[in-house]
Structures are given as structure tokens and as C-alpha cells.
């Protein structure tokens, strides 16, 4: 974890504030566009936010937070109760949404989904790579950074306001796109679904703010062996691997507990994980909060 | 302890008032009929409250409710929602509220001497938009208690100061109690190892949601 102090809170759109978190002990850990971090709130909730500032700035991090109407206590706390000068702990940045080198990019952002896309788009433009940003929101007033982006990057930025029945036509965008271009999309679930239909799976990278709705086979019990300690832990059908490890005394960090933040990543040495996360874990990794096992036993690097 | 029932002298209401004196005007003025921003901030930082209800005959009950700070949601300035998490399934509060919807809440913030009192009327709900706000570790609350606020006010800190409730040294009081297993074995006249009961209890405590 890193210590920061909340330096500024600025309203950047209806229901969206931008927070600037300043380093209190030396430079902050570096990050690449697409990265997010965990913010530990004073009410013991931990929430994940994409970094949307300048990666070259090692003195501060910037995030933007929308006040969710059905807040479980994270975004509501940020909006109503956080005040400048409060010290806040943040994790090291993690990146499940890295910008892979490509000759051209198409960025698709919906609402607060602009946050990871913003530094990606900027870095592509600064590197001289052709890049287009398609940014949709309910209305101009609800779209953070829209005016600044349009002013700075002109017609490379296409704004759509759905309240005026204006929606981006992904099929048309797909037809005219450079066949080697990569597509990055972050936004609400219907937008991600539409983008995943319109663009080739091998060229589109997505990030979600809430887990996708999916159904899994019924939970079965399995064993987790911790290779370093030699201990074997039974994971019951009604508990997660993360909880079973916690109860056995392994203090695994955790964040969202929904398979989207990646805080609880573990290395799998043997066995077949049943991946249930929305990050896309490879077979030698597992997110212990949601994922289980297809084999009777997993051997973990713990 | 004597087994004969003791019955100390009863003091009539007018005499109680005469002995306590009248409340100061300030004390009454600080009672609001709504949750203002200060009370909202208090609730957002409170991980624990005591919930008092009574049935139609006036038989009263008080039960603890706790979770992460802010577990009680302020839906608007006249309405709160308290998640119902798995407990002992006796549902005393819900049974009382079915007969008598009056409710008294006392909120605590660890380390703070003042408490927040909220009185009003309450009913159970399964409204999806309310339960969605109470989701934790991917699990929804089955029910929530909606409280329609009639009165809200800060209660002064004298009781907490006198009790030394938040003084870390007070925690040694807990070591003076026998274990829950020992109490259960004694009260129920069981012929089993108290550790078995404690083990069962600890397993239950692992599934909080």
C-alpha cells in the first residue's frame, strides 16, 4: 500500500468528481495507461478506480468517481464524505487493460468508462499513432473530460449523447477500420456487448466495472495445497477459495471479491482452475475470490 | 445472590420529573424531524446500532445490528434502510413490528462519546433497489428494515464517558466472562465438552453473509 493525501476534489461532470491523491512519502509507484488501483476508504470499503491522470507525474494520481444511484457505500462515501487533506491508502497500480502496440487504435468509452481510456488515447496520440476516440454518454453534462478532449484533440474525438438518440454505429466503424487496428472499450455492459459483437474478438480489449452476468456449474468441494507450507486446505462448496485460505490463516489481499479487480491473484503450480473472473486469468493464475477448480486439487504457490 | 425476588420502591412520574428537573431549551431544540447532513455523516461512519421494538402488548426487545461503517443506508432525509443479515432466525424485531411499528435506534461510532438516536416507524422490504445497495461479498440481504424517521438527535456523551466504553483498558472486562460454551453447558445442563459448542459457534461465525 502507498500513503497519499487527498489534495483536490473537483466536480468534472454531473455526479462525477475527480480526486487528486498526492504522494506523502517519496514518489508514487509508476503506472501505464489502462491501470487501476484500490482506494481504501475510511469506512473500510475498498474500491477500484482507473488512473486517469498523467503517467509521467510521479507526485500524484488522479481518479474520477461517479456517484452511483445504487451505491453500496463506495461512490456515495467519496462524493458525500471525503474532504481534502485526508490521508488515504492506495494499492500499487495494476494493469489488466494494457495498451498493446498497434499501428492504429480505436478507443470506445461509455460514461465513466472514459477513465482508463483517457490516458491510453493521450499516450497513443503523443506517440504519433493514429487514434480515434468514440465517447458516448447520456448528455454532455454527464460526460467527464468531454469538452477538454474535444478542445485538445479536435476531430479525433467523436462525442455521442444518447439522450438525443445519438449512438455510435459500431458496425460502420468496424467496416471502415484498419484491419490491424486494436480496439479498446470500457463502458456499461450493453455497450461492451455491442462492441464485442461488432469487432473481431482477437482485436478487441474490454474492461468492465461490474461483473458480467453469467451462470456457472454448481460449486463442488476441492482441495488447495499450499506448496511452500505444505498445508492442504479443504474448500467447501459454500465458501470461496479466498475465504478458505483466510480461515486457514493466509492473509491474501482482496478487493472487489467479484473477480474484476485482480487483488487476490495467486499462482497455480498444478491443477486446473475453473476461472470465473472477468479479467481473463491465464491457467497458471487464479483469482481466489470467485474462481474454483475443475480438478480435485489445486497446488498454489503459497 | 438471593433467590427471593426483590422489588425496590416505585417512584411516580411526577416525582421522577421533580427529581430530574426540566430539560434545557437547547436539549429540546436539537431534536430534528429528519436526517440532516451531520446525522447522515454519523450514520455513514457507524458500524453498530441497537434496535428497540415492542409488541402490541408493550413487551419490549432490543437487538444489536452491525456491519461495515455506513451499513445503514440513508435513502432520503426521512428514510433509512437497515440490512437484515443472517442471525438467529428468531426475528423478534420483525414479529414485534408486525404488531407495533414503533422503533428506536441508537447508533454508535467507535471512539466517539456522543451517540445518535433515531425514532420512527419501521417495516420490512424486499425492494430490489434497496437490497442492491446492501450487497456485500457478492451476496444480497434477503430483507431490509425501512425506518421512517420521526425524530433524530445527538445524545450527549456522559454515559459513554462514565462507562469508559471506548477505553482500551476496558477490554479486559471481557476476560472475566466464562466462554459462551461454558455458559451454554451450565444453563442448559448439558453433558458435553464446552469446546464443542464453541467450535460450532466459530464455524457459524465464518459465514457472516
Coordinates of C-alpha atoms in Angstrom, one line a residue:
Chain A
X1 CA 0.0 0.0 0.0
X2 CA 1.0 3.6 -0.5
X3 CA 0.2 6.6 1.6
X4 CA -1.4 9.6 -0.1
X5 CA -3.2 12.7 0.9
X6 CA -6.3 13.9 -0.9
X7 CA -5.2 17.1 -2.5
X8 CA -8.2 18.1 -4.6
X9 CA -11.8 17.2 -5.2
X10 CA -13.3 18.7 -8.4
X11 CA -16.6 18.2 -9.9
X12 CA -15.9 17.3 -13.6
X13 CA -19.5 16.3 -14.6
X14 CA -22.9 15.8 -13.1
X15 CA -22.4 13.2 -10.4
X16 CA -18.7 12.8 -11.2
X17 CA -15.8 14.1 -9.1
X18 CA -12.1 13.9 -9.9
X19 CA -9.8 13.2 -7.0
X20 CA -6.1 14.1 -6.9
X21 CA -4.1 12.0 -4.5
X22 CA -0.7 13.4 -3.6
X23 CA 2.4 11.5 -2.5
X24 CA 3.3 11.9 1.1
X25 CA 6.4 9.8 1.2
X26 CA 8.6 10.0 -1.9
X27 CA 7.4 9.4 -5.5
X28 CA 4.4 7.2 -6.2
X29 CA 4.7 3.8 -8.0
X30 CA 4.8 4.2 -11.8
X31 CA 1.9 3.1 -13.9
X32 CA 1.0 2.5 -17.6
X33 CA -2.2 3.7 -19.3
X34 CA -5.1 1.3 -18.5
X35 CA -4.0 0.7 -14.9
X36 CA -6.2 0.9 -11.9
X37 CA -5.7 0.9 -8.1
X38 CA -7.5 0.1 -4.9
X39 CA -8.6 3.0 -2.8
X40 CA -9.1 2.1 0.9
X41 CA -11.9 4.3 2.1
X42 CA -12.3 5.3 5.8
X43 CA -15.5 3.2 6.0
X44 CA -13.4 0.0 5.5
X45 CA -14.6 -0.4 1.9
X46 CA -12.0 -0.8 -0.8
X47 CA -12.9 0.3 -4.3
X48 CA -11.1 0.1 -7.7
X49 CA -10.6 3.1 -9.8
X50 CA -8.8 3.6 -13.1
X51 CA -6.0 6.1 -13.2
X52 CA -6.9 9.0 -15.5
X53 CA -4.1 11.5 -14.9
X54 CA -0.6 11.8 -16.5
X55 CA 1.6 8.7 -16.1
X56 CA 4.7 10.9 -16.1
X57 CA 3.5 12.6 -12.9
X58 CA 5.1 10.6 -10.0
X59 CA 3.8 13.1 -7.4
X60 CA 0.1 12.5 -7.7
X61 CA -2.5 10.1 -9.0
X62 CA -5.8 11.2 -10.5
X63 CA -9.0 9.2 -10.5
X64 CA -12.6 10.1 -11.3
X65 CA -15.6 8.7 -9.4
X66 CA -19.3 8.6 -10.5
X67 CA -21.9 8.7 -7.7
X68 CA -23.8 5.5 -8.4
X69 CA -27.5 5.8 -7.5
X70 CA -27.4 2.3 -6.1
X71 CA -24.1 2.8 -4.3
X72 CA -23.2 0.2 -1.7
X73 CA -21.2 2.7 0.1
X74 CA -18.1 3.4 -2.0
X75 CA -19.0 6.1 -4.5
X76 CA -21.5 7.6 -2.1
X77 CA -18.7 7.9 0.5
X78 CA -16.4 9.5 -2.0
X79 CA -19.0 12.1 -3.0
X80 CA -20.5 13.0 0.3
X81 CA -17.9 12.5 2.9
X82 CA -14.3 12.7 1.6
X83 CA -12.7 16.0 2.1
X84 CA -9.3 17.4 1.0
X85 CA -6.3 16.9 3.4
X86 CA -7.4 13.4 4.4
X87 CA -4.8 10.7 4.2
X88 CA -5.8 7.7 2.1
X89 CA -4.1 4.5 1.4
X90 CA -3.9 3.2 -2.2
X91 CA -2.5 0.0 -3.6
X92 CA 0.2 -0.3 -6.2
X93 CA -1.3 0.2 -9.6
X94 CA -2.3 -2.9 -11.5
X95 CA -2.9 -3.2 -15.2
X96 CA -5.3 -5.8 -16.7
X97 CA -6.0 -3.4 -19.6
X98 CA -2.6 -2.6 -21.1
X99 CA -2.1 -0.9 -24.4
X100 CA -0.6 -3.4 -26.8
X101 CA 1.5 -1.9 -29.6
X102 CA -0.5 -1.5 -32.8
X103 CA -0.4 0.7 -35.9
X104 CA -3.7 2.2 -35.2
X105 CA -6.2 2.4 -32.3
X106 CA -9.9 2.8 -31.9
X107 CA -11.0 3.7 -28.3
X108 CA -14.6 3.3 -27.3
X109 CA -15.7 4.8 -24.0
X110 CA -19.1 5.0 -22.3
X111 CA -19.8 7.4 -19.4
X112 CA -17.3 6.9 -16.6
X113 CA -15.6 4.3 -18.7
X114 CA -13.6 7.2 -20.1
X115 CA -11.2 7.0 -17.1
X116 CA -8.9 4.2 -18.3
X117 CA -9.4 5.2 -21.9
X118 CA -8.2 8.8 -21.4
X119 CA -4.5 8.1 -20.7
X120 CA -4.5 5.4 -23.4
X121 CA -5.8 7.7 -26.0
X122 CA -3.4 10.5 -25.0
X123 CA -0.4 8.3 -25.0
X124 CA -1.3 6.9 -28.5
X125 CA -1.7 10.4 -29.8
X126 CA 1.5 11.6 -28.2
X127 CA 3.4 8.7 -29.7
X128 CA 2.1 9.8 -33.2
X129 CA 0.0 6.7 -33.7
X130 CA -3.4 7.2 -35.5
X131 CA -6.1 7.0 -32.8
X132 CA -9.8 7.8 -32.7
X133 CA -11.8 8.2 -29.6
X134 CA -15.6 7.4 -29.7
X135 CA -17.1 8.7 -26.4
X136 CA -20.8 8.2 -25.6
X137 CA -22.8 9.4 -22.6
X138 CA -26.3 10.4 -21.6
X139 CA -25.7 14.1 -22.2
X140 CA -22.7 16.4 -22.4
X141 CA -23.2 17.4 -18.8
X142 CA -22.8 13.8 -17.6
X143 CA -19.5 13.2 -19.6
X144 CA -16.3 14.0 -17.7
X145 CA -13.4 15.5 -19.7
X146 CA -15.5 15.6 -22.9
X147 CA -15.0 19.3 -23.5
X148 CA -11.3 19.2 -22.8
X149 CA -10.8 16.2 -25.0
X150 CA -12.6 17.8 -27.9
X151 CA -10.6 21.1 -27.4
X152 CA -7.3 19.3 -27.2
X153 CA -7.7 16.6 -29.9
X154 CA -10.4 18.1 -32.3
X155 CA -11.9 15.7 -34.8
X156 CA -10.1 12.7 -33.5
X157 CA -12.7 12.8 -30.7
X158 CA -16.3 11.8 -31.6
X159 CA -18.9 12.6 -28.9
X160 CA -22.3 10.9 -28.8
X161 CA -25.2 11.9 -26.5
X162 CA -27.7 9.1 -26.1
X163 CA -30.4 11.3 -24.6
X164 CA -30.5 12.9 -28.1
X165 CA -30.9 9.5 -29.7
X166 CA -27.3 9.7 -30.9
X167 CA -25.4 6.4 -30.7
X168 CA -22.1 5.3 -32.2
X169 CA -22.6 2.9 -35.1
X170 CA -20.1 0.1 -34.2
X171 CA -20.9 -1.9 -37.4
X172 CA -20.0 1.1 -39.6
X173 CA -16.9 1.8 -37.5
X174 CA -15.8 -1.8 -37.9
X175 CA -16.2 -1.8 -41.7
X176 CA -14.0 1.2 -42.2
X177 CA -11.3 0.3 -39.7
X178 CA -7.7 -0.6 -40.5
X179 CA -7.6 -4.4 -40.3
X180 CA -4.6 -4.3 -38.0
X181 CA -6.1 -1.7 -35.6
X182 CA -6.7 -2.7 -32.0
X183 CA -10.0 -1.7 -30.3
X184 CA -10.2 -0.8 -26.5
X185 CA -13.6 -0.5 -24.9
X186 CA -14.7 0.5 -21.4
X187 CA -18.3 1.3 -20.6
X188 CA -21.6 -0.1 -19.3
X189 CA -22.5 -3.8 -20.1
X190 CA -24.7 -3.1 -23.1
X191 CA -22.0 -1.1 -24.8
X192 CA -19.4 -3.8 -24.2
X193 CA -21.8 -6.4 -25.6
X194 CA -22.4 -4.3 -28.7
X195 CA -18.7 -3.7 -29.2
X196 CA -17.9 -7.4 -28.7
X197 CA -20.4 -8.3 -31.4
X198 CA -19.2 -5.7 -33.9
X199 CA -15.4 -6.1 -33.6
X200 CA -13.2 -9.2 -34.1
X201 CA -12.6 -10.9 -30.7
X202 CA -8.8 -11.1 -31.3
X203 CA -8.5 -7.4 -31.7
X204 CA -10.9 -6.0 -29.0
X205 CA -9.8 -5.5 -25.4
X206 CA -12.6 -4.6 -22.8
X207 CA -12.8 -3.7 -19.2
X208 CA -15.9 -3.8 -17.1
X209 CA -16.9 -2.0 -13.9
X210 CA -19.3 -4.7 -12.8
X211 CA -19.0 -8.5 -13.3
X212 CA -20.8 -9.9 -16.3
X213 CA -23.9 -11.9 -15.6
X214 CA -23.1 -15.5 -16.2
X215 CA -24.1 -18.8 -14.8
X216 CA -21.7 -21.5 -13.6
X217 CA -21.9 -25.2 -12.8
X218 CA -22.9 -25.9 -9.2
X219 CA -19.9 -25.4 -6.8
X220 CA -18.1 -28.6 -5.9
X221 CA -15.6 -29.1 -3.0
X222 CA -11.9 -29.2 -3.8
X223 CA -8.5 -29.1 -2.1
X224 CA -6.0 -26.4 -2.2
X225 CA -2.4 -27.3 -1.3
X226 CA 0.0 -24.5 -0.4
X227 CA 3.3 -25.6 -1.9
X228 CA 5.5 -23.6 0.3
X229 CA 3.9 -24.5 3.6
X230 CA 2.8 -28.0 2.5
X231 CA -0.6 -27.4 4.0
X232 CA -3.7 -28.7 2.3
X233 CA -7.0 -26.8 2.8
X234 CA -10.5 -28.1 2.1
X235 CA -12.7 -25.6 0.2
X236 CA -16.3 -26.4 0.8
X237 CA -19.0 -25.7 -1.9
X238 CA -20.4 -22.8 0.1
X239 CA -17.1 -20.9 0.6
X240 CA -14.7 -19.3 -1.7
X241 CA -11.1 -20.3 -2.1
X242 CA -10.2 -16.8 -0.8
X243 CA -12.3 -17.3 2.4
X244 CA -11.0 -20.8 2.9
X245 CA -7.4 -19.5 2.7
X246 CA -8.2 -16.6 5.1
X247 CA -9.7 -19.0 7.6
X248 CA -6.6 -21.2 7.4
X249 CA -4.5 -18.1 8.3
X250 CA -3.3 -17.0 4.8
X251 CA -3.8 -13.2 4.7
X252 CA -4.4 -12.9 0.9
X253 CA -5.1 -9.3 -0.1
X254 CA -8.5 -8.9 -1.6
X255 CA -10.6 -6.0 -3.1
X256 CA -13.8 -6.3 -5.1
X257 CA -14.4 -10.0 -4.3
X258 CA -16.3 -10.1 -7.6
X259 CA -13.5 -11.2 -10.0
X260 CA -12.8 -7.8 -11.6
X261 CA -10.0 -6.1 -9.6
X262 CA -7.3 -8.7 -9.5
X263 CA -6.1 -8.0 -5.9
X264 CA -6.3 -11.7 -4.9
X265 CA -4.3 -13.1 -7.8
X266 CA -2.4 -16.4 -6.9
X267 CA 0.0 -18.5 -8.9
X268 CA -1.3 -22.0 -9.7
X269 CA 1.5 -24.6 -9.9
X270 CA -0.7 -27.6 -10.7
X271 CA -4.3 -28.5 -11.2
X272 CA -7.0 -27.0 -13.5
X273 CA -8.6 -23.7 -12.3
X274 CA -12.3 -23.1 -13.0
X275 CA -11.9 -19.4 -14.0
X276 CA -14.9 -17.3 -13.1
X277 CA -13.3 -13.9 -13.2
X278 CA -13.9 -11.1 -15.7
X279 CA -10.2 -10.3 -16.0
X280 CA -9.2 -13.3 -18.1
X281 CA -6.8 -15.2 -15.9
X282 CA -4.3 -17.5 -17.7
X283 CA -4.2 -21.1 -16.5
X284 CA -1.2 -20.6 -14.2
X285 CA -3.0 -17.8 -12.3
X286 CA -6.2 -17.8 -10.3
X287 CA -8.4 -15.0 -8.7
X288 CA -9.3 -16.7 -5.4
X289 CA -12.4 -14.6 -4.7
X290 CA -14.6 -16.2 -7.4
X291 CA -12.6 -18.9 -9.2
X292 CA -12.7 -22.6 -8.2
X293 CA -11.2 -25.8 -9.5
X294 CA -12.1 -28.3 -12.3
X295 CA -9.5 -30.8 -10.9
X296 CA -9.9 -32.3 -7.3
X297 CA -6.9 -30.3 -6.2
X298 CA -5.0 -27.1 -7.0
X299 CA -1.4 -26.6 -5.9
X300 CA -0.8 -22.9 -5.2
X301 CA 2.5 -21.0 -4.8
X302 CA 1.8 -20.1 -1.2
Chain B
X1 CA -27.2 -13.5 45.1
X2 CA -30.5 -14.1 46.9
X3 CA -33.2 -16.1 45.2
X4 CA -36.1 -14.1 46.8
X5 CA -37.5 -11.6 44.3
X6 CA -36.6 -8.1 45.2
X7 CA -38.9 -5.2 44.4
X8 CA -37.4 -1.8 45.1
X9 CA -39.7 1.2 45.7
X10 CA -41.7 2.6 42.8
X11 CA -41.4 6.4 42.1
X12 CA -44.5 8.0 40.5
X13 CA -43.9 10.0 37.3
X14 CA -44.4 13.5 38.7
X15 CA -41.9 12.7 41.4
X16 CA -39.4 11.5 38.8
X17 CA -39.8 14.8 36.9
X18 CA -39.4 16.8 40.1
X19 CA -36.2 15.0 40.9
X20 CA -34.6 15.3 37.4
X21 CA -35.7 18.9 36.8
X22 CA -36.8 20.3 33.4
X23 CA -34.7 19.8 30.2
X24 CA -32.9 22.9 28.9
X25 CA -34.4 24.6 25.8
X26 CA -31.3 23.6 23.8
X27 CA -31.8 20.0 24.5
X28 CA -35.3 20.0 23.0
X29 CA -34.3 22.3 20.1
X30 CA -31.6 19.9 18.9
X31 CA -34.3 17.2 18.1
X32 CA -34.8 17.3 14.3
X33 CA -37.5 15.5 12.4
X34 CA -35.1 14.4 9.6
X35 CA -31.6 13.2 8.8
X36 CA -29.6 16.3 8.0
X37 CA -26.0 16.2 6.6
X38 CA -24.4 15.8 10.1
X39 CA -26.7 12.9 11.1
X40 CA -26.0 11.4 7.6
X41 CA -22.3 11.6 8.2
X42 CA -22.7 10.0 11.6
X43 CA -24.7 7.1 10.1
X44 CA -22.1 6.7 7.3
X45 CA -19.4 6.1 9.9
X46 CA -21.4 4.0 12.3
X47 CA -20.8 0.2 12.2
X48 CA -23.2 -0.7 15.0
X49 CA -26.6 0.2 16.4
X50 CA -29.1 -1.1 19.0
X51 CA -32.7 -1.6 17.6
X52 CA -35.6 -1.4 20.1
X53 CA -39.1 -2.6 19.3
X54 CA -42.1 -3.7 21.3
X55 CA -45.2 -5.8 20.6
X56 CA -48.8 -4.7 20.8
X57 CA -48.9 -5.5 24.5
X58 CA -45.8 -3.4 25.2
X59 CA -43.4 -6.4 25.6
X60 CA -40.1 -4.8 24.6
X61 CA -37.0 -6.1 22.9
X62 CA -33.6 -4.7 21.9
X63 CA -31.2 -6.3 19.5
X64 CA -27.8 -5.5 18.0
X65 CA -27.2 -4.8 14.3
X66 CA -23.7 -4.3 12.9
X67 CA -21.6 -4.4 9.7
X68 CA -19.1 -2.1 8.0
X69 CA -19.5 1.6 8.8
X70 CA -22.4 3.0 6.8
X71 CA -24.2 -0.3 6.5
X72 CA -27.4 1.6 7.3
X73 CA -28.4 3.4 4.1
X74 CA -29.9 6.9 4.1
X75 CA -32.4 6.6 1.3
X76 CA -33.6 10.2 1.8
X77 CA -33.7 12.6 4.7
X78 CA -36.7 10.9 6.2
X79 CA -36.0 7.3 5.3
X80 CA -33.3 4.8 6.4
X81 CA -32.8 1.2 5.5
X82 CA -31.1 -1.4 7.7
X83 CA -30.0 -4.7 6.1
X84 CA -31.1 -7.9 7.7
X85 CA -28.2 -10.3 7.8
X86 CA -28.3 -14.0 8.8
X87 CA -28.8 -14.2 12.6
X88 CA -30.5 -16.5 15.0
X89 CA -33.7 -16.6 12.9
X90 CA -35.9 -15.7 15.9
X91 CA -36.9 -12.5 14.2
X92 CA -38.1 -10.8 17.4
X93 CA -37.9 -7.4 15.8
X94 CA -39.9 -8.4 12.7
X95 CA -42.5 -10.1 14.9
X96 CA -42.9 -7.0 17.1
X97 CA -43.0 -4.6 14.1
X98 CA -45.9 -6.7 12.6
X99 CA -47.9 -5.7 15.6
X100 CA -46.4 -2.3 16.5
X101 CA -44.3 -0.4 14.0
X102 CA -42.6 1.9 16.5
X103 CA -38.9 1.7 16.6
X104 CA -36.0 3.3 18.5
X105 CA -32.4 3.2 17.1
X106 CA -29.2 4.1 18.9
X107 CA -26.1 4.4 16.6
X108 CA -22.5 4.2 17.9
X109 CA -19.2 5.2 16.3
X110 CA -16.2 3.5 18.0
X111 CA -14.2 6.1 19.8
X112 CA -16.9 8.8 19.8
X113 CA -18.6 9.6 23.1
X114 CA -21.8 11.0 21.5
X115 CA -24.4 8.7 20.1
X116 CA -27.2 9.2 17.6
X117 CA -30.8 8.4 18.5
X118 CA -33.4 7.9 15.7
X119 CA -37.0 7.1 16.5
X120 CA -39.7 6.4 14.0
X121 CA -41.8 3.7 12.4
X122 CA -40.5 0.7 10.5
X123 CA -41.5 -2.1 8.1
X124 CA -39.7 -4.9 6.2
X125 CA -39.0 -4.6 2.5
X126 CA -37.5 -6.7 -0.3
X127 CA -37.3 -3.7 -2.8
X128 CA -34.5 -4.8 -5.2
X129 CA -33.1 -1.2 -5.4
X130 CA -32.7 -1.1 -1.6
X131 CA -31.3 -4.6 -1.3
X132 CA -28.8 -3.9 -4.2
X133 CA -27.3 -1.2 -2.0
X134 CA -26.6 -3.7 0.7
X135 CA -24.8 -6.3 -1.4
X136 CA -21.6 -7.5 0.2
X137 CA -19.1 -10.1 -1.0
X138 CA -21.5 -10.7 -3.9
X139 CA -24.3 -11.6 -1.5
X140 CA -27.6 -9.7 -1.2
X141 CA -29.5 -9.1 2.1
X142 CA -32.8 -11.1 2.0
X143 CA -34.7 -8.3 3.6
X144 CA -34.2 -4.8 4.9
X145 CA -35.9 -2.8 7.5
X146 CA -37.2 0.6 6.3
X147 CA -37.3 3.2 9.0
X148 CA -39.4 6.3 8.5
X149 CA -37.7 8.9 10.7
X150 CA -39.8 10.9 13.2
X151 CA -37.1 12.2 15.5
X152 CA -33.3 12.3 15.3
X153 CA -30.8 13.8 17.7
X154 CA -27.4 13.5 19.2
X155 CA -27.3 12.1 22.7
X156 CA -24.6 13.6 24.9
X157 CA -21.5 11.6 25.9
X158 CA -21.9 11.3 29.6
X159 CA -23.0 7.6 29.6
X160 CA -20.1 6.7 27.4
X161 CA -17.6 8.7 29.4
X162 CA -18.7 7.2 32.7
X163 CA -18.7 3.7 31.2
X164 CA -15.2 4.1 29.7
X165 CA -16.8 2.2 26.8
X166 CA -14.0 3.0 24.3
X167 CA -11.1 2.9 26.7
X168 CA -8.9 0.0 25.5
X169 CA -8.3 -0.9 29.1
X170 CA -12.0 -1.7 29.4
X171 CA -11.5 -4.7 27.1
X172 CA -10.0 -6.7 29.9
X173 CA -13.6 -6.9 31.3
X174 CA -14.3 -9.5 28.6
X175 CA -11.8 -11.9 30.0
X176 CA -13.8 -12.0 33.2
X177 CA -16.7 -13.8 31.4
X178 CA -16.7 -17.6 31.0
X179 CA -16.8 -18.8 27.4
X180 CA -20.1 -19.0 25.6
X181 CA -19.7 -22.8 25.6
X182 CA -19.3 -22.9 29.4
X183 CA -22.3 -20.7 29.9
X184 CA -24.4 -22.8 27.5
X185 CA -23.4 -26.1 29.1
X186 CA -24.2 -24.7 32.6
X187 CA -27.6 -23.1 31.6
X188 CA -28.8 -26.0 29.6
X189 CA -27.5 -28.7 31.9
X190 CA -25.6 -30.4 29.0
X191 CA -23.1 -33.2 29.5
X192 CA -20.7 -32.2 26.7
X193 CA -17.4 -30.5 26.3
X194 CA -18.0 -26.7 26.1
X195 CA -15.3 -26.6 23.4
X196 CA -17.6 -28.5 21.0
X197 CA -20.2 -25.7 21.3
X198 CA -17.5 -23.0 20.9
X199 CA -16.2 -24.8 17.8
X200 CA -19.7 -24.9 16.3
X201 CA -20.2 -21.2 17.1
X202 CA -16.9 -20.3 15.4
X203 CA -17.8 -22.3 12.3
X204 CA -21.1 -20.3 12.2
X205 CA -19.2 -17.0 12.6
X206 CA -17.2 -17.8 9.5
X207 CA -20.4 -17.3 7.3
X208 CA -21.4 -13.8 8.1
X209 CA -23.3 -13.1 4.9

